[in-house]
PDB file of C-alpha atoms in Angstrom:
ATOM      1  CA  MET A   1     148.238 109.830 226.311  1.00  0.00           C
ATOM      2  CA  LYS A   2     147.258 113.470 227.222  1.00  0.00           C
ATOM      3  CA  ILE A   3     149.929 114.888 225.850  1.00  0.00           C
ATOM      4  CA  SER A   4     149.354 113.092 222.315  1.00  0.00           C
ATOM      5  CA  HIS A   5     145.979 113.923 222.744  1.00  0.00           C
ATOM      6  CA  SER A   6     146.583 117.596 223.102  1.00  0.00           C
ATOM      7  CA  LEU A   7     149.344 117.660 219.906  1.00  0.00           C
ATOM      8  CA  PHE A   8     146.536 115.937 218.204  1.00  0.00           C
ATOM      9  CA  LEU A   9     144.298 118.567 219.101  1.00  0.00           C
ATOM     10  CA  ALA A  10     146.515 121.525 218.440  1.00  0.00           C
ATOM     11  CA  SER A  11     147.735 119.843 214.643  1.00  0.00           C
ATOM     12  CA  PHE A  12     143.946 119.460 213.962  1.00  0.00           C
ATOM     13  CA  ILE A  13     143.112 123.019 214.871  1.00  0.00           C
ATOM     14  CA  PHE A  14     146.011 124.243 213.025  1.00  0.00           C
ATOM     15  CA  LEU A  15     144.770 121.971 209.972  1.00  0.00           C
ATOM     16  CA  ILE A  16     141.727 123.882 210.219  1.00  0.00           C
ATOM     17  CA  LEU A  17     142.690 127.341 210.480  1.00  0.00           C
ATOM     18  CA  PHE A  18     145.441 126.984 207.444  1.00  0.00           C
ATOM     19  CA  ALA A  19     144.483 124.294 205.572  1.00  0.00           C
ATOM     20  CA  CYS A  20     141.631 125.831 203.863  1.00  0.00           C
ATOM     21  CA  SER A  21     142.333 129.595 202.723  1.00  0.00           C
ATOM     22  CA  PRO A  22     139.727 131.893 201.795  1.00  0.00           C
ATOM     23  CA  ASP A  23     142.002 133.866 199.192  1.00  0.00           C
ATOM     24  CA  GLU A  24     141.624 130.609 196.728  1.00  0.00           C
ATOM     25  CA  GLU A  25     142.610 132.247 193.267  1.00  0.00           C
ATOM     26  CA  PRO A  26     139.429 132.640 191.220  1.00  0.00           C
ATOM     27  CA  LEU A  27     139.235 130.724 188.355  1.00  0.00           C
ATOM     28  CA  PHE A  28     139.933 133.739 185.729  1.00  0.00           C
ATOM     29  CA  GLN A  29     142.206 136.280 186.308  1.00  0.00           C
ATOM     30  CA  GLU A  30     140.294 139.495 185.647  1.00  0.00           C
ATOM     31  CA  LYS A  31     136.834 140.553 186.800  1.00  0.00           C
ATOM     32  CA  TYR A  32     136.006 143.737 184.167  1.00  0.00           C
ATOM     33  CA  THR A  33     134.181 146.891 184.837  1.00  0.00           C
ATOM     34  CA  SER A  34     132.105 148.773 182.254  1.00  0.00           C
ATOM     35  CA  GLU A  35     135.149 150.815 181.783  1.00  0.00           C
ATOM     36  CA  ASP A  36     136.849 147.897 180.328  1.00  0.00           C
ATOM     37  CA  LEU A  37     134.382 147.792 177.401  1.00  0.00           C
ATOM     38  CA  HIS A  38     136.237 150.801 176.205  1.00  0.00           C
ATOM     39  CA  LYS A  39     138.929 148.673 175.500  1.00  0.00           C
ATOM     40  CA  LEU A  40     136.348 146.490 173.269  1.00  0.00           C
ATOM     41  CA  HIS A  41     134.915 149.030 170.730  1.00  0.00           C
ATOM     42  CA  GLY A  42     136.718 152.307 171.384  1.00  0.00           C
ATOM     43  CA  THR A  43     135.493 155.344 171.139  1.00  0.00           C
ATOM     44  CA  ASP A  44     132.270 153.813 168.572  1.00  0.00           C
ATOM     45  CA  LEU A  45     133.808 150.370 166.949  1.00  0.00           C
ATOM     46  CA  LYS A  46     137.387 148.905 166.711  1.00  0.00           C
ATOM     47  CA  ASP A  47     137.937 145.745 164.037  1.00  0.00           C
ATOM     48  CA  TRP A  48     139.881 142.779 165.967  1.00  0.00           C
ATOM     49  CA  ARG A  49     140.593 139.855 163.837  1.00  0.00           C
ATOM     50  CA  ILE A  50     141.718 136.016 165.388  1.00  0.00           C
ATOM     51  CA  GLU A  51     145.671 135.606 165.359  1.00  0.00           C
ATOM     52  CA  ALA A  52     145.028 132.190 166.460  1.00  0.00           C
ATOM     53  CA  PHE A  53     142.353 129.790 167.128  1.00  0.00           C
ATOM     54  CA  TYR A  54     143.372 127.179 169.493  1.00  0.00           C
ATOM     55  CA  ASP A  55     142.333 123.282 170.710  1.00  0.00           C
ATOM     56  CA  ASN A  56     144.550 123.753 173.596  1.00  0.00           C
ATOM     57  CA  TYR A  57     145.969 127.276 174.961  1.00  0.00           C
ATOM     58  CA  ASN A  58     148.396 125.611 177.014  1.00  0.00           C
ATOM     59  CA  GLN A  59     149.863 123.392 174.258  1.00  0.00           C
ATOM     60  CA  LYS A  60     150.198 125.597 171.606  1.00  0.00           C
ATOM     61  CA  VAL A  61     147.916 122.854 169.280  1.00  0.00           C
ATOM     62  CA  LEU A  62     146.132 125.018 166.960  1.00  0.00           C
ATOM     63  CA  SER A  63     142.463 124.164 165.798  1.00  0.00           C
ATOM     64  CA  ALA A  64     141.873 122.687 162.616  1.00  0.00           C
ATOM     65  CA  LYS A  65     139.941 125.503 161.856  1.00  0.00           C
ATOM     66  CA  ASN A  66     142.724 128.446 162.517  1.00  0.00           C
ATOM     67  CA  ALA A  67     142.706 128.995 159.166  1.00  0.00           C
ATOM     68  CA  CYS A  68     138.820 129.568 158.233  1.00  0.00           C
ATOM     69  CA  PHE A  69     138.488 131.596 161.926  1.00  0.00           C
ATOM     70  CA  SER A  70     142.491 133.682 161.335  1.00  0.00           C
ATOM     71  CA  ASP A  71     141.179 135.433 157.777  1.00  0.00           C
ATOM     72  CA  ASP A  72     137.329 136.670 159.488  1.00  0.00           C
ATOM     73  CA  ILE A  73     137.610 140.561 160.994  1.00  0.00           C
ATOM     74  CA  PHE A  74     135.122 141.017 163.784  1.00  0.00           C
ATOM     75  CA  VAL A  75     133.802 144.850 164.815  1.00  0.00           C
ATOM     76  CA  PHE A  76     132.914 145.060 167.287  1.00  0.00           C
ATOM     77  CA  GLN A  77     130.875 148.744 168.053  1.00  0.00           C
ATOM     78  CA  LYS A  78     129.815 150.947 171.013  1.00  0.00           C
ATOM     79  CA  GLY A  79     126.387 150.463 172.095  1.00  0.00           C
ATOM     80  CA  THR A  80     125.540 146.653 170.971  1.00  0.00           C
ATOM     81  CA  ASN A  81     126.691 143.515 171.965  1.00  0.00           C
ATOM     82  CA  GLU A  82     126.521 142.694 168.351  1.00  0.00           C
ATOM     83  CA  ILE A  83     129.489 141.793 166.547  1.00  0.00           C
ATOM     84  CA  GLN A  84     129.551 142.491 163.212  1.00  0.00           C
ATOM     85  CA  VAL A  85     132.097 139.953 161.401  1.00  0.00           C
ATOM     86  CA  VAL A  86     133.276 140.391 157.661  1.00  0.00           C
ATOM     87  CA  SER A  87     133.727 137.079 156.159  1.00  0.00           C
ATOM     88  CA  GLY A  88     137.406 136.492 154.675  1.00  0.00           C
ATOM     89  CA  GLU A  89     138.748 134.187 151.799  1.00  0.00           C
ATOM     90  CA  ILE A  90     139.012 130.583 153.849  1.00  0.00           C
ATOM     91  CA  SER A  91     135.511 128.834 154.749  1.00  0.00           C
ATOM     92  CA  CYS A  92     134.913 126.556 157.478  1.00  0.00           C
ATOM     93  CA  SER A  93     133.313 124.124 155.081  1.00  0.00           C
ATOM     94  CA  ASP A  94     134.208 122.784 151.542  1.00  0.00           C
ATOM     95  CA  ILE A  95     132.180 125.373 150.115  1.00  0.00           C
ATOM     96  CA  ASP A  96     132.082 128.527 148.389  1.00  0.00           C
ATOM     97  CA  PRO A  97     133.291 131.485 151.670  1.00  0.00           C
ATOM     98  CA  GLU A  98     130.332 133.260 150.403  1.00  0.00           C
ATOM     99  CA  ASP A  99     127.739 130.661 151.485  1.00  0.00           C
ATOM    100  CA  GLU A 100     129.234 130.379 155.161  1.00  0.00           C
ATOM    101  CA  ILE A 101     127.525 133.042 157.485  1.00  0.00           C
ATOM    102  CA  THR A 102     129.137 133.953 160.466  1.00  0.00           C
ATOM    103  CA  THR A 103     127.526 135.648 163.273  1.00  0.00           C
ATOM    104  CA  ALA A 104     128.545 136.778 166.850  1.00  0.00           C
ATOM    105  CA  SER A 105     127.973 138.476 170.194  1.00  0.00           C
ATOM    106  CA  TYR A 106     128.876 139.599 173.473  1.00  0.00           C
ATOM    107  CA  GLN A 107     127.420 139.359 176.830  1.00  0.00           C
ATOM    108  CA  PHE A 108     128.606 141.264 179.591  1.00  0.00           C
ATOM    109  CA  TYR A 109     127.848 140.780 183.152  1.00  0.00           C
ATOM    110  CA  GLU A 110     128.305 143.512 185.288  1.00  0.00           C
ATOM    111  CA  GLN A 111     127.885 142.376 188.627  1.00  0.00           C
ATOM    112  CA  GLU A 112     129.854 139.867 188.036  1.00  0.00           C
ATOM    113  CA  GLY A 113     132.748 141.285 185.961  1.00  0.00           C
ATOM    114  CA  LEU A 114     132.140 138.569 183.378  1.00  0.00           C
ATOM    115  CA  ILE A 115     132.599 138.985 179.565  1.00  0.00           C
ATOM    116  CA  PHE A 116     131.626 136.288 177.029  1.00  0.00           C
ATOM    117  CA  ILE A 117     131.844 135.775 173.356  1.00  0.00           C
ATOM    118  CA  SER A 118     129.384 133.388 171.562  1.00  0.00           C
ATOM    119  CA  ILE A 119     130.292 132.735 167.852  1.00  0.00           C
ATOM    120  CA  SER A 120     128.522 131.016 165.124  1.00  0.00           C
ATOM    121  CA  LYS A 121     128.947 129.976 161.565  1.00  0.00           C
ATOM    122  CA  ALA A 122     126.867 128.443 159.245  1.00  0.00           C
ATOM    123  CA  SER A 123     126.598 126.993 156.035  1.00  0.00           C
ATOM    124  CA  LEU A 124     124.527 124.835 153.320  1.00  0.00           C
ATOM    125  CA  VAL A 125     126.010 121.436 152.753  1.00  0.00           C
ATOM    126  CA  ASN A 126     124.129 119.231 150.174  1.00  0.00           C
ATOM    127  CA  GLY A 127     120.744 120.809 151.437  1.00  0.00           C
ATOM    128  CA  VAL A 128     121.548 120.440 155.520  1.00  0.00           C
ATOM    129  CA  ILE A 129     122.229 123.384 156.807  1.00  0.00           C
ATOM    130  CA  LYS A 130     125.541 122.881 159.731  1.00  0.00           C
ATOM    131  CA  ASN A 131     125.756 124.961 162.249  1.00  0.00           C
ATOM    132  CA  ASN A 132     129.011 124.858 164.806  1.00  0.00           C
ATOM    133  CA  PHE A 133     128.487 127.445 167.614  1.00  0.00           C
ATOM    134  CA  PHE A 134     130.380 127.273 170.775  1.00  0.00           C
ATOM    135  CA  SER A 135     130.759 130.258 173.831  1.00  0.00           C
ATOM    136  CA  LEU A 136     134.098 131.371 175.773  1.00  0.00           C
ATOM    137  CA  GLN A 137     134.577 133.521 178.535  1.00  0.00           C
ATOM    138  CA  LEU A 138     137.117 136.448 177.895  1.00  0.00           C
ATOM    139  CA  VAL A 139     140.153 135.970 180.444  1.00  0.00           C
ATOM    140  CA  GLU A 140     142.822 138.705 179.033  1.00  0.00           C
ATOM    141  CA  LEU A 141     142.204 142.251 177.578  1.00  0.00           C
ATOM    142  CA  SER A 142     144.363 145.084 176.476  1.00  0.00           C
ATOM    143  CA  ASN A 143     143.842 147.911 174.426  1.00  0.00           C
ATOM    144  CA  SER A 144     145.660 145.599 171.530  1.00  0.00           C
ATOM    145  CA  LYS A 145     144.755 141.911 172.324  1.00  0.00           C
ATOM    146  CA  MET A 146     142.443 139.922 174.076  1.00  0.00           C
ATOM    147  CA  ILE A 147     141.980 135.857 174.720  1.00  0.00           C
ATOM    148  CA  PHE A 148     138.471 133.910 175.189  1.00  0.00           C
ATOM    149  CA  ALA A 149     138.947 130.447 176.729  1.00  0.00           C
ATOM    150  CA  SER A 150     137.299 127.802 178.008  1.00  0.00           C
ATOM    151  CA  GLY A 151     139.088 125.788 181.074  1.00  0.00           C
ATOM    152  CA  GLU A 152     140.217 127.236 184.267  1.00  0.00           C
ATOM    153  CA  LYS A 153     143.209 129.798 184.467  1.00  0.00           C
ATOM    154  CA  GLY A 154     146.734 128.225 183.923  1.00  0.00           C
ATOM    155  CA  ASP A 155     144.810 125.393 181.653  1.00  0.00           C
ATOM    156  CA  TYR A 156     143.129 126.967 178.954  1.00  0.00           C
ATOM    157  CA  GLY A 157     141.187 124.303 176.771  1.00  0.00           C
ATOM    158  CA  MET A 158     139.467 126.018 173.108  1.00  0.00           C
ATOM    159  CA  SER A 159     140.545 129.464 172.584  1.00  0.00           C
ATOM    160  CA  LEU A 160     140.097 132.644 170.339  1.00  0.00           C
ATOM    161  CA  VAL A 161     143.612 135.383 170.605  1.00  0.00           C
ATOM    162  CA  PHE A 162     142.594 138.688 168.971  1.00  0.00           C
ATOM    163  CA  VAL A 163     144.505 140.872 168.304  1.00  0.00           C
ATOM    164  CA  ALA A 164     142.635 144.677 167.287  1.00  0.00           C
ATOM    165  CA  SER A 165     143.576 145.734 163.105  1.00  0.00           C
TER     166      SER A 165
END
């Protein structure tokens, strides 16, 4: 009985020490620094276009709005978090693309090392303003590609894949 009690106690201590690792992977892969912002806007400004807009990145399910987002150009400029959006020829609503307004900005939370993008597409349809707004976290960044996504590392849902123009 004493041996089984000791064995149980030793097993319990082993589980406590090794089952819960403080080195768990973070939800997102990277922590970004102010130096990384240079990849967003280059030396002054940098054009990006959306290569793909996914409803589910892991399963590569494109959004129904992929076409209307992927023909826009997003201009990131040094010194401001506002992103200039040059609208393309395809509207996200059944209206003239000129009657649709897209605004975007990013927020850098230096202490946490996080960057978020917020995008809004607004249009006037039958006298009613229709606005689609979302915000996504930067999960991948290089000089030529960046991915903003929702979800956890390895299980991204809604995602925007940008490529440098």
